[in-house]
Every structure is written in C-alpha cells, then in structure tokens.
C-alpha cells in the first residue's frame, strides 16, 4: 500500500490496478563454500565477517531507501543469499528493527530467511524465530547423499531432514528447495525422491530444474562432456511428474517452480512476480520503487567489501537508480508475470507499456504451445515455453 500523499495520480500511475504490496529484500552475500552450480552473488571468506559493521551498513541502506520510498507499509521481508543462516540472530534482529523503524512493518508481515541445513546453522533457528523471522526457507536440494556431494553441498540427508523437522516445530511457516534434473537422475528416481519430500512439506515447496549457469564449475564440466544432463524429453517428463505429484498432495504450482497450498504462497516473491514495489539492501540487491516520476530500477554494488566501503562513504550502496521506460516496464511485467499460474492481464501490460500485446504473435505462440490462455483473458507460459521466456516476451511485446 502506498500513502496517499505520495501515491501517483491515476493518469501518472505506472503500476497497475492490483497492489501486490511492498517488500524489502536483504542480501547476505557469504557462504561457507561455493556450490558448483550456483551463480548467485555469494562469496567465501577465510576470515570472520565483521557483522557489526555490516549491520551498520544495512541500517544506512534502509534509511536511504526509506528516504526514496517514504511511508510504505512493509508486507514482507526476505533475507536471501548467499547464506543468511550464517548471520548471527542479533544481526537479523537489528535489520528487522531498522526496517520497522523506517517504515511501518505490518503486524502479520511475512519475514523469511534462507537457511542451509548444516547442524551449525540449525543451532541458530531458535534465535531467528525470537528475532521475528516467521518463515524459514531451507536449501535441502537433494534427498540422496551421493547427489548432495555431487552438488557440492556441505550437509547430509540426515541433517537436512533434522533441519526441516526443527523448522516445522519452531516456525509458523517453512519451505524447502530441491533441485531436480540432476546429472544421472532418472524420472523414476525423481518421482520417488519427490514423493518422500512431499511427506515433509508444510505449506510450500520450491522445486527447481537444474540450470547450467554461465561461469560456474558445472558449465565447465558440461562443456568438457563430463556432466550427463537430462535431454529435453526427460526434462519435460520430470516437470510433468512434478506437477502431477504436487497437485495430488494439494500443493499445485502457483509459479513455474513454486508450489503451495492455497494461501501458502510466498508473499514476498509474489511482489516480484505481480510486478509490485520492493526495496533491496545489501550487496547486489535489486529494487523497484514507484515514485510520481515513474518506476525506478535500483541496483547495489555487488562486491561485498566495495559495497561496505561505498555505504560507509556515501550512505548507500546504489550503483543504479534510473527510471524505466514504459517499454521496459512492459517487458519486465511480462517476464515476471508470465511465470505465474494465474498468468498476466494483457490490460495491465497495456497500462504499463502504453501499447497492446502483438495479437498475431500471441495467437501463433498459443498454437505452437509456448503460451496458453487462462481465465479472464489472462495468458501464461507453458512448461515448453518456460525455458524460452526471454524469446516469448520479445515476440509478444514486439
Ligand atoms: C540463493 S539460493 C540458496 C540459498 C542457500 N544458500 C542454499 O544454498 O540453500 C536459492 C535456491 O536457488 C536454487 N538454485 C541455485 N542455483 C541453481 C541452479 N543452477 N539450478 C537450479 N536451482 C538453483 C537452489 O535450490 C537454492 O536453494
Ligand atoms: S547454492 Fe547457496 S550455499 Fe551454495 S554457493 Fe549458492 S548461495 Fe551459497
């Protein structure tokens, strides 16, 4: 919700009819080791992290972003990484307090923290709950020790299960991530693993198909012919199996890779996918802020120590803060929203971008099976179209 005095007038309004709320993303950029498939902004440091210094910098960033987006009511906070479960609970508490001091934090705001399931980190779960975190997102990734090792994970299946059980007992809501389509995995393997995983779920689970990202060890292995990845048919079969099993257990997909019981959707991620407004603080965090001058794209310095120095000298870590053109807003809206099972409303596209979707392209992409029509004239991407989303958007927005 946006306070009236700063709410753009209807004719200036670049956001659309539905108001997905305002969220705050907090990036913790450190991990104990780098997983070979991961291209997130995560860094390994040999020495301990000066958390007090980082907390002071987070506070400065929050104050700065609140000056650019005053009066917002925060509906969600998301601690992502990297590995936020390496943060001390006092640091998490300090960040939440700073957010509540600079904006109004809804009493029932969703506050999520991403956790890795090693026993050391599980030891801090109670502290996070006491600090105000009410939703834990655990990176389980696989329920098979050999595959966890191949993914470079530092935890075992036993530790992952213990972390999930502990989260279930401490937090009102929890979710966990699995990666499928792993080297050598068959559809039967995945079905068995997913069925086992679904016995453990709360109201939400994220199931990601392994993607090979640029400049990762997995990319080098694949290019050297040392990674046996599923072909397109197997990928689609695994995707279909994922839909079938999750639906049967009452957790249908609400986004390409995210499944929830009705009402259990991640409120924070819905802000992104419904093209809402959010502030991002910490190294490499992104934000989208709506002002009377339009929608601004914000991005911070990615490198942790350079971000810290910049915040300490300039009072913020932003390296980008620029108004998006209407065309860019339309493209972003599609990239985000086509992933949702509820799809996107072409009228909102028109309001944002000032032009209509290309009807002929929509028709031919529907005929070719890349997008599909859902209720009320809305459209969404199909399983076949999801990996080609950039191209789909370029076609329909042309
Ligand atoms: C920021 S990461 C992880 C948070 C936490 N550090 C962890 O590893 O559990 C968020 C999620 O993205 C998924 N992910 C990261 N890289 C991926 C890739 N190349 N393919 C598929 N999923 C990936 C993983 O499931 C991971 O849990
Ligand atoms: S997957 Fe998680 S733990 Fe592994 S490097 Fe990426 S952010 Fe760190």
CSV table of C-alpha atoms and ligand atoms in Angstrom, one decimal:
chain,number,residue,atom,x,y,z
A,1,UNK,CA,0.0,0.0,0.0
A,2,UNK,CA,1.3,3.5,-0.8
A,3,UNK,CA,0.5,6.5,1.4
A,4,UNK,CA,-1.9,8.9,-0.3
A,5,UNK,CA,0.3,11.9,-0.5
A,6,UNK,CA,3.0,10.1,-2.5
A,7,UNK,CA,0.6,7.9,-4.4
A,8,UNK,CA,0.9,8.8,-8.1
A,9,UNK,CA,-2.4,10.2,-9.6
A,10,UNK,CA,-4.3,7.7,-11.8
A,11,UNK,CA,-3.0,9.2,-15.0
A,12,UNK,CA,0.6,9.1,-13.8
A,13,UNK,CA,0.4,5.7,-12.3
A,14,UNK,CA,2.8,3.3,-13.8
A,15,UNK,CA,1.9,0.4,-11.5
A,16,UNK,CA,-1.3,-1.4,-12.3
A,17,UNK,CA,-4.7,-1.9,-10.8
A,18,UNK,CA,-3.8,-4.6,-8.3
A,19,UNK,CA,-1.5,-3.6,-5.5
A,20,UNK,CA,0.8,-6.5,-4.6
A,21,UNK,CA,2.2,-4.6,-1.6
A,22,UNK,CA,5.7,-3.5,-0.7
A,23,UNK,CA,8.5,-5.9,0.3
A,24,UNK,CA,12.1,-5.5,1.5
A,25,UNK,CA,14.9,-7.8,0.3
A,26,UNK,CA,18.1,-8.1,2.4
A,27,UNK,CA,21.1,-9.8,0.7
A,28,UNK,CA,23.7,-11.6,2.8
A,29,UNK,CA,26.5,-12.4,0.4
A,30,UNK,CA,28.6,-15.0,2.2
A,31,UNK,CA,28.7,-18.8,2.1
A,32,UNK,CA,30.9,-21.4,3.7
A,33,UNK,CA,31.8,-22.7,0.2
A,34,UNK,CA,30.7,-22.1,-3.4
A,35,UNK,CA,28.4,-24.8,-4.9
A,36,UNK,CA,29.5,-25.7,-8.4
A,37,UNK,CA,26.1,-24.9,-10.0
A,38,UNK,CA,25.5,-21.6,-8.3
A,39,UNK,CA,25.9,-18.1,-9.9
A,40,UNK,CA,24.2,-16.1,-7.1
A,41,UNK,CA,26.1,-13.2,-5.6
A,42,UNK,CA,27.8,-15.4,-3.0
A,43,UNK,CA,31.4,-15.2,-1.7
A,44,UNK,CA,33.6,-17.3,0.5
A,45,UNK,CA,35.8,-15.5,3.0
A,46,UNK,CA,38.7,-17.1,5.0
A,47,UNK,CA,38.3,-14.6,7.9
A,48,UNK,CA,35.3,-14.0,10.2
A,49,UNK,CA,32.8,-11.4,8.9
A,50,UNK,CA,32.5,-8.1,10.9
A,51,UNK,CA,28.8,-8.4,11.4
A,52,UNK,CA,28.5,-5.1,13.4
A,53,UNK,CA,30.0,-3.2,10.5
A,54,UNK,CA,27.6,-4.9,8.1
A,55,UNK,CA,24.6,-4.2,10.4
A,56,UNK,CA,25.6,-0.5,10.5
A,57,UNK,CA,25.7,-0.5,6.7
A,58,UNK,CA,22.4,-2.3,6.4
A,59,UNK,CA,20.9,0.3,8.7
A,60,UNK,CA,22.3,3.1,6.5
A,61,UNK,CA,20.9,1.5,3.3
A,62,UNK,CA,17.4,1.0,4.9
A,63,UNK,CA,17.4,4.7,6.0
A,64,UNK,CA,18.4,5.7,2.5
A,65,UNK,CA,15.8,3.6,0.7
A,66,UNK,CA,13.1,4.8,3.1
A,67,UNK,CA,14.0,8.4,2.1
A,68,UNK,CA,13.4,7.4,-1.6
A,69,UNK,CA,10.3,5.4,-0.8
A,70,UNK,CA,8.8,7.0,2.3
A,71,UNK,CA,5.6,6.0,4.1
A,72,UNK,CA,5.4,2.4,2.7
A,73,UNK,CA,3.8,-0.4,4.7
A,74,UNK,CA,6.1,-3.4,4.6
A,75,UNK,CA,4.2,-6.7,4.0
A,76,UNK,CA,7.2,-8.9,3.6
A,77,UNK,CA,10.9,-9.1,4.3
A,78,UNK,CA,13.2,-11.7,2.7
A,79,UNK,CA,16.7,-12.5,3.9
A,80,UNK,CA,18.3,-14.1,0.9
A,81,UNK,CA,21.8,-15.1,-0.1
A,82,UNK,CA,24.4,-16.3,-0.1
A,83,UNK,CA,23.7,-18.0,3.2
A,84,UNK,CA,21.7,-15.8,5.6
A,85,UNK,CA,21.7,-18.6,8.2
A,86,UNK,CA,25.4,-17.6,8.7
A,87,UNK,CA,24.2,-14.3,10.2
A,88,UNK,CA,24.0,-14.0,13.9
A,89,UNK,CA,20.4,-13.7,15.1
A,90,UNK,CA,21.2,-10.3,16.7
A,91,UNK,CA,22.2,-9.1,13.2
A,92,UNK,CA,18.9,-10.3,11.8
A,93,UNK,CA,17.1,-8.7,14.7
A,94,UNK,CA,18.9,-5.4,14.1
A,95,UNK,CA,17.9,-5.4,10.4
A,96,UNK,CA,14.2,-6.1,11.2
A,97,UNK,CA,14.2,-3.4,13.9
A,98,UNK,CA,15.7,-0.9,11.4
A,99,UNK,CA,13.0,-1.8,8.8
A,100,UNK,CA,10.3,-1.3,11.4
A,101,UNK,CA,11.8,2.0,12.5
A,102,UNK,CA,12.0,3.5,9.0
A,103,UNK,CA,8.7,2.1,7.5
A,104,UNK,CA,5.6,0.6,9.1
A,105,UNK,CA,6.0,-3.2,9.4
A,106,UNK,CA,2.6,-4.9,9.1
A,107,UNK,CA,1.9,-6.8,12.3
A,108,UNK,CA,1.5,-10.0,10.2
A,109,UNK,CA,4.3,-9.3,7.8
A,110,UNK,CA,5.9,-12.4,6.3
A,111,UNK,CA,9.6,-12.5,7.3
A,112,UNK,CA,11.5,-15.2,5.5
A,113,UNK,CA,15.1,-16.3,6.0
A,114,UNK,CA,17.0,-18.7,3.7
A,115,UNK,CA,18.9,-21.3,5.7
A,116,UNK,CA,21.4,-24.0,4.8
A,117,UNK,CA,20.7,-27.2,6.8
A,118,UNK,CA,24.1,-27.9,8.4
A,119,UNK,CA,23.8,-28.6,12.1
A,120,UNK,CA,25.7,-25.5,13.0
A,121,UNK,CA,23.2,-23.3,11.3
A,122,UNK,CA,20.2,-25.3,12.6
A,123,UNK,CA,21.5,-24.3,16.1
A,124,UNK,CA,20.6,-20.7,15.3
A,125,UNK,CA,17.0,-21.4,14.2
A,126,UNK,CA,15.6,-20.5,17.7
A,127,UNK,CA,17.4,-17.2,17.6
A,128,UNK,CA,15.9,-16.3,14.2
A,129,UNK,CA,12.4,-17.1,15.4
A,130,UNK,CA,13.0,-14.9,18.5
A,131,UNK,CA,14.3,-12.1,16.2
A,132,UNK,CA,10.9,-12.1,14.4
A,133,UNK,CA,11.6,-14.5,11.4
A,134,UNK,CA,8.3,-16.3,10.9
A,135,UNK,CA,9.1,-18.3,7.7
A,136,UNK,CA,12.2,-20.4,7.1
A,137,UNK,CA,13.3,-21.5,3.6
A,138,UNK,CA,15.7,-24.4,3.8
A,139,UNK,CA,18.1,-25.4,1.0
A,140,UNK,CA,17.7,-29.2,1.1
A,141,UNK,CA,18.5,-29.6,-2.7
A,142,UNK,CA,18.5,-33.5,-2.7
A,143,UNK,CA,17.5,-36.4,-0.6
A,144,UNK,CA,20.4,-38.6,-1.6
A,145,UNK,CA,23.9,-38.3,0.0
A,146,UNK,CA,25.8,-39.1,-3.2
A,147,UNK,CA,23.9,-36.3,-5.1
A,148,UNK,CA,24.3,-33.8,-2.3
A,149,UNK,CA,28.1,-34.4,-2.6
A,150,UNK,CA,28.0,-34.0,-6.4
A,151,UNK,CA,26.1,-30.7,-5.8
A,152,UNK,CA,29.0,-29.6,-3.5
A,153,UNK,CA,26.7,-29.4,-0.5
A,154,UNK,CA,28.1,-29.5,3.0
A,155,UNK,CA,25.2,-31.2,4.6
A,156,UNK,CA,23.9,-34.8,4.6
A,157,UNK,CA,20.3,-36.0,4.0
A,158,UNK,CA,20.0,-36.7,7.8
A,159,UNK,CA,21.0,-33.1,8.6
A,160,UNK,CA,18.5,-31.8,6.0
A,161,UNK,CA,15.7,-33.9,7.5
A,162,UNK,CA,16.6,-32.8,11.0
A,163,UNK,CA,16.6,-29.1,9.9
A,164,UNK,CA,13.2,-29.5,8.2
A,165,UNK,CA,11.8,-31.1,11.4
A,166,UNK,CA,13.2,-28.4,13.6
A,167,UNK,CA,11.9,-25.6,11.3
A,168,UNK,CA,8.5,-27.3,11.4
A,169,UNK,CA,8.5,-27.2,15.2
A,170,UNK,CA,9.7,-23.7,15.6
A,171,UNK,CA,8.2,-21.6,12.7
A,172,UNK,CA,4.6,-20.9,11.8
A,173,UNK,CA,5.6,-21.5,8.1
A,174,UNK,CA,8.6,-23.1,6.4
A,175,UNK,CA,9.5,-24.2,2.9
A,176,UNK,CA,12.4,-26.0,1.3
A,177,UNK,CA,14.1,-26.2,-2.0
A,178,UNK,CA,15.0,-29.2,-4.1
A,179,UNK,CA,16.9,-29.3,-7.4
A,180,UNK,CA,16.0,-31.9,-9.9
A,181,UNK,CA,17.1,-32.9,-13.4
A,182,UNK,CA,20.5,-33.7,-11.7
A,183,UNK,CA,23.3,-35.5,-13.5
A,184,UNK,CA,22.3,-39.1,-14.0
A,185,UNK,CA,18.8,-38.7,-12.3
A,186,UNK,CA,16.0,-40.7,-14.0
A,187,UNK,CA,12.3,-39.8,-13.9
A,188,UNK,CA,11.7,-42.8,-11.5
A,189,UNK,CA,14.4,-41.5,-9.2
A,190,UNK,CA,12.9,-38.1,-9.1
A,191,UNK,CA,9.3,-39.4,-8.6
A,192,UNK,CA,10.5,-41.5,-5.6
A,193,UNK,CA,12.5,-38.6,-4.1
A,194,UNK,CA,9.7,-36.1,-4.6
A,195,UNK,CA,7.1,-38.4,-3.0
A,196,UNK,CA,9.4,-38.7,0.0
A,197,UNK,CA,9.9,-34.9,0.1
A,198,UNK,CA,6.2,-34.3,0.0
A,199,UNK,CA,5.8,-36.2,3.2
A,200,UNK,CA,7.8,-33.5,4.9
A,201,UNK,CA,6.2,-30.3,3.4
A,202,UNK,CA,4.4,-27.5,5.2
A,203,UNK,CA,2.5,-25.0,3.1
A,204,UNK,CA,5.1,-24.5,0.4
A,205,UNK,CA,8.0,-26.2,-1.6
A,206,UNK,CA,10.3,-24.9,-4.4
A,207,UNK,CA,11.3,-27.4,-7.0
A,208,UNK,CA,13.9,-26.1,-9.4
A,209,UNK,CA,15.1,-27.9,-12.5
A,210,UNK,CA,18.9,-27.7,-12.6
A,211,UNK,CA,20.1,-24.9,-14.9
A,212,UNK,CA,23.7,-24.6,-16.1
A,213,UNK,CA,24.7,-21.0,-15.4
A,214,UNK,CA,27.5,-19.1,-17.0
A,215,UNK,CA,30.9,-19.2,-15.4
A,216,UNK,CA,30.1,-22.0,-13.0
A,217,UNK,CA,32.1,-25.2,-12.5
A,218,UNK,CA,29.1,-27.1,-13.8
A,219,UNK,CA,29.3,-25.1,-17.0
A,220,UNK,CA,32.9,-26.1,-17.5
A,221,UNK,CA,32.1,-29.8,-16.7
A,222,UNK,CA,29.2,-29.8,-19.1
A,223,UNK,CA,31.3,-28.2,-21.9
A,224,UNK,CA,34.0,-30.8,-21.2
A,225,UNK,CA,31.4,-33.6,-21.7
A,226,UNK,CA,31.6,-34.6,-18.0
A,227,UNK,CA,28.1,-33.9,-16.9
A,228,UNK,CA,25.3,-36.1,-18.1
A,229,UNK,CA,22.2,-33.9,-18.1
A,230,UNK,CA,18.6,-34.8,-19.0
A,231,UNK,CA,17.6,-34.2,-22.6
A,232,UNK,CA,14.5,-32.1,-23.4
A,233,UNK,CA,12.1,-35.1,-23.3
A,234,UNK,CA,13.3,-36.2,-19.9
A,235,UNK,CA,13.2,-32.6,-18.6
A,236,UNK,CA,9.6,-32.2,-19.7
A,237,UNK,CA,8.7,-35.6,-18.3
A,238,UNK,CA,10.2,-34.7,-14.9
A,239,UNK,CA,8.4,-31.3,-15.0
A,240,UNK,CA,5.1,-33.1,-15.7
A,241,UNK,CA,5.8,-35.6,-12.9
A,242,UNK,CA,6.4,-32.7,-10.5
A,243,UNK,CA,3.1,-31.1,-11.4
A,244,UNK,CA,1.3,-34.4,-11.1
A,245,UNK,CA,2.7,-35.3,-7.6
A,246,UNK,CA,2.4,-31.8,-6.1
A,247,UNK,CA,-1.2,-31.4,-7.3
A,248,UNK,CA,-2.1,-34.8,-5.9
A,249,UNK,CA,-0.8,-33.6,-2.5
A,250,UNK,CA,-2.7,-30.3,-2.5
A,251,UNK,CA,0.3,-28.1,-3.4
A,252,UNK,CA,-0.2,-27.1,-7.0
A,253,UNK,CA,2.3,-24.8,-8.8
A,254,UNK,CA,1.5,-21.1,-8.5
A,255,UNK,CA,4.7,-20.3,-10.4
A,256,UNK,CA,6.9,-22.3,-12.7
A,257,UNK,CA,9.0,-23.8,-9.8
A,258,UNK,CA,6.9,-22.9,-6.7
A,259,UNK,CA,4.2,-24.9,-5.2
A,260,UNK,CA,1.9,-24.1,-2.3
A,261,UNK,CA,-1.3,-25.0,-0.5
A,262,UNK,CA,-3.9,-22.3,-1.2
A,263,UNK,CA,-2.8,-19.3,1.0
A,264,UNK,CA,0.7,-20.7,1.5
A,265,UNK,CA,2.2,-18.8,-1.4
A,266,UNK,CA,5.4,-16.8,-0.7
A,267,UNK,CA,4.0,-13.3,-0.3
A,268,UNK,CA,7.4,-11.7,-0.9
A,269,UNK,CA,8.1,-13.5,-4.2
A,270,UNK,CA,4.5,-12.6,-5.3
A,271,UNK,CA,5.5,-9.0,-5.0
A,272,UNK,CA,8.2,-9.6,-7.7
A,273,UNK,CA,6.0,-11.8,-9.9
A,274,UNK,CA,3.0,-9.5,-9.7
A,275,UNK,CA,5.3,-6.6,-10.5
A,276,UNK,CA,4.9,-4.8,-7.2
A,277,UNK,CA,7.3,-2.5,-5.4
A,278,UNK,CA,10.3,-3.5,-3.3
A,279,UNK,CA,13.4,-2.2,-1.8
A,280,UNK,CA,16.7,-4.2,-2.0
A,281,UNK,CA,19.5,-3.7,0.5
A,282,UNK,CA,22.9,-5.3,0.7
A,283,UNK,CA,25.5,-6.2,-1.9
A,284,UNK,CA,24.0,-6.9,-5.4
A,285,UNK,CA,20.4,-6.3,-4.2
A,286,UNK,CA,17.8,-5.1,-6.7
A,287,UNK,CA,14.8,-2.8,-6.0
A,288,UNK,CA,11.8,-1.4,-7.9
A,289,UNK,CA,10.4,1.8,-6.5
A,290,UNK,CA,7.4,3.7,-7.8
A,291,UNK,CA,7.5,7.5,-7.5
A,292,UNK,CA,5.5,10.2,-9.1
A,293,UNK,CA,8.3,10.3,-11.7
A,294,UNK,CA,7.7,6.7,-12.6
A,295,UNK,CA,9.1,3.3,-11.7
A,296,UNK,CA,12.8,3.3,-10.8
A,297,UNK,CA,15.2,0.3,-11.1
A,298,UNK,CA,17.7,0.2,-8.4
A,299,UNK,CA,20.8,-2.0,-8.0
A,300,UNK,CA,23.6,-2.0,-5.5
A,301,UNK,CA,27.3,-2.7,-5.8
A,302,UNK,CA,27.8,-6.5,-5.9
A,303,UNK,CA,31.2,-6.9,-4.3
A,304,UNK,CA,30.7,-7.1,-0.5
A,305,UNK,CA,33.7,-5.1,0.6
A,306,UNK,CA,33.2,-2.5,-2.1
A,307,UNK,CA,29.6,-2.2,-1.1
A,308,UNK,CA,30.5,-1.8,2.5
A,309,UNK,CA,33.0,1.0,1.7
A,310,UNK,CA,30.6,2.7,-0.6
A,311,UNK,CA,27.8,2.7,2.1
A,312,UNK,CA,30.3,4.0,4.7
A,313,UNK,CA,31.4,6.9,2.5
A,314,UNK,CA,28.2,7.7,0.5
A,315,UNK,CA,25.4,6.5,2.9
A,316,UNK,CA,24.1,4.0,0.3
A,317,UNK,CA,25.3,1.1,-1.9
A,318,UNK,CA,23.3,2.0,-5.1
A,319,UNK,CA,25.2,1.9,-8.4
A,320,UNK,CA,22.0,2.2,-10.4
A,321,UNK,CA,18.8,4.2,-9.8
A,322,UNK,CA,17.1,5.0,-13.0
A,323,UNK,CA,13.6,5.5,-14.3
A,324,UNK,CA,12.4,2.6,-16.5
A,325,UNK,CA,10.8,3.5,-19.9
A,326,UNK,CA,7.2,2.3,-20.3
A,327,UNK,CA,8.5,-0.3,-22.8
A,328,UNK,CA,11.0,-1.6,-20.2
A,329,UNK,CA,8.2,-1.8,-17.6
A,330,UNK,CA,6.0,-3.8,-20.0
A,331,UNK,CA,8.8,-6.2,-20.7
A,332,UNK,CA,9.6,-6.7,-17.0
A,333,UNK,CA,6.0,-7.1,-16.2
A,334,UNK,CA,5.7,-10.0,-18.7
A,335,UNK,CA,9.0,-11.6,-17.7
A,336,UNK,CA,7.8,-11.8,-14.1
A,337,UNK,CA,4.1,-12.4,-14.5
A,338,UNK,CA,4.0,-15.0,-17.3
A,339,UNK,CA,5.7,-17.4,-14.9
A,340,UNK,CA,2.6,-17.3,-12.6
A,341,UNK,CA,-0.1,-19.9,-12.9
A,342,UNK,CA,-2.6,-17.1,-12.7
A,343,UNK,CA,-0.9,-15.5,-15.7
A,344,UNK,CA,-0.9,-11.8,-16.6
A,345,UNK,CA,-3.6,-9.5,-17.6
A,346,UNK,CA,-2.9,-8.0,-21.1
A,347,UNK,CA,-4.7,-4.8,-20.0
A,348,UNK,CA,-2.2,-4.2,-17.3
A,349,UNK,CA,0.5,-4.7,-19.9
A,350,UNK,CA,-1.1,-2.0,-22.0
A,351,UNK,CA,-1.4,0.4,-19.0
A,352,UNK,CA,2.3,-0.1,-18.2
A,353,UNK,CA,3.8,-0.1,-21.6
A,354,UNK,CA,1.3,2.1,-23.5
A,355,UNK,CA,0.8,-0.4,-26.2
A,356,UNK,CA,-1.0,-3.7,-26.9
A,357,UNK,CA,0.4,-7.1,-27.0
A,358,UNK,CA,1.1,-8.3,-30.5
A,359,UNK,CA,-2.1,-10.3,-31.1
A,360,UNK,CA,-0.8,-12.3,-34.1
A,361,UNK,CA,2.3,-13.3,-32.1
A,362,UNK,CA,0.2,-14.3,-29.1
A,363,UNK,CA,-2.1,-16.4,-31.4
A,364,UNK,CA,0.9,-18.2,-33.0
A,365,UNK,CA,2.7,-18.8,-29.7
A,366,UNK,CA,-0.5,-20.3,-28.3
A,367,UNK,CA,-0.9,-22.5,-31.4
A,368,UNK,CA,2.8,-23.6,-31.1
A,369,UNK,CA,2.3,-24.4,-27.4
A,370,UNK,CA,4.6,-21.8,-25.8
A,371,UNK,CA,1.9,-19.8,-24.0
A,372,UNK,CA,-1.7,-20.6,-23.0
A,373,UNK,CA,-4.8,-18.7,-22.2
A,374,UNK,CA,-6.2,-18.8,-18.7
A,375,UNK,CA,-9.3,-17.2,-17.1
A,376,UNK,CA,-10.4,-13.6,-17.9
A,377,UNK,CA,-8.3,-13.3,-21.0
A,378,UNK,CA,-5.1,-13.8,-19.0
A,379,UNK,CA,-2.1,-15.6,-20.5
A,380,UNK,CA,0.8,-17.6,-19.1
A,381,UNK,CA,3.8,-19.5,-20.2
A,382,UNK,CA,3.5,-23.3,-20.7
A,383,UNK,CA,6.1,-25.9,-19.5
A,384,UNK,CA,7.6,-25.9,-23.0
A,385,UNK,CA,7.7,-22.1,-23.2
A,386,UNK,CA,9.2,-21.5,-19.7
A,387,UNK,CA,12.8,-22.1,-20.6
A,388,UNK,CA,12.4,-19.7,-23.6
A,389,UNK,CA,10.7,-16.9,-21.7
A,390,UNK,CA,13.0,-14.2,-22.9
A,391,UNK,CA,12.2,-15.1,-26.5
A,392,UNK,CA,8.5,-15.4,-25.8
A,393,UNK,CA,8.5,-11.9,-24.2
A,394,UNK,CA,10.5,-10.4,-27.1
A,395,UNK,CA,7.9,-11.9,-29.6
A,396,UNK,CA,4.7,-10.8,-27.9
A,397,UNK,CA,6.0,-7.3,-26.9
A,398,UNK,CA,7.4,-6.6,-30.3
B,1,LIG,C1,20.2,-18.3,-3.2
B,1,LIG,S1,20.0,-19.9,-3.5
B,1,LIG,C2,20.3,-20.7,-2.0
B,1,LIG,C3,20.1,-20.4,-0.6
B,1,LIG,C4,21.0,-21.2,0.2
B,1,LIG,N1,22.4,-20.6,0.2
B,1,LIG,C5,21.2,-22.6,-0.2
B,1,LIG,O1,22.1,-22.9,-0.9
B,1,LIG,O2,20.3,-23.4,0.3
B,1,LIG,C6,18.3,-20.3,-3.7
B,1,LIG,C7,17.9,-21.6,-4.4
B,1,LIG,O3,18.2,-21.5,-5.8
B,1,LIG,C8,18.3,-22.8,-6.3
B,1,LIG,N2,19.4,-22.8,-7.3
B,1,LIG,C9,20.6,-22.1,-7.2
B,1,LIG,N3,21.3,-22.4,-8.3
B,1,LIG,C10,20.6,-23.2,-9.1
B,1,LIG,C11,20.8,-23.8,-10.4
B,1,LIG,N4,21.8,-23.6,-11.1
B,1,LIG,N5,19.8,-24.6,-10.9
B,1,LIG,C12,18.6,-24.8,-10.2
B,1,LIG,N6,18.4,-24.3,-9.0
B,1,LIG,C13,19.3,-23.5,-8.4
B,1,LIG,C14,18.6,-23.7,-5.1
B,1,LIG,O4,17.6,-24.6,-4.9
B,1,LIG,C15,18.7,-22.8,-3.9
B,1,LIG,O5,18.2,-23.3,-2.8
B,2,LIG,S1,23.7,-22.5,-3.6
B,2,LIG,FE1,23.5,-21.4,-1.6
B,2,LIG,S2,25.3,-22.2,-0.4
B,2,LIG,FE2,25.7,-22.8,-2.5
B,2,LIG,S3,27.0,-21.1,-3.2
B,2,LIG,FE3,24.9,-20.6,-3.9
B,2,LIG,S4,24.1,-19.4,-2.3
B,2,LIG,FE4,25.9,-20.4,-1.4
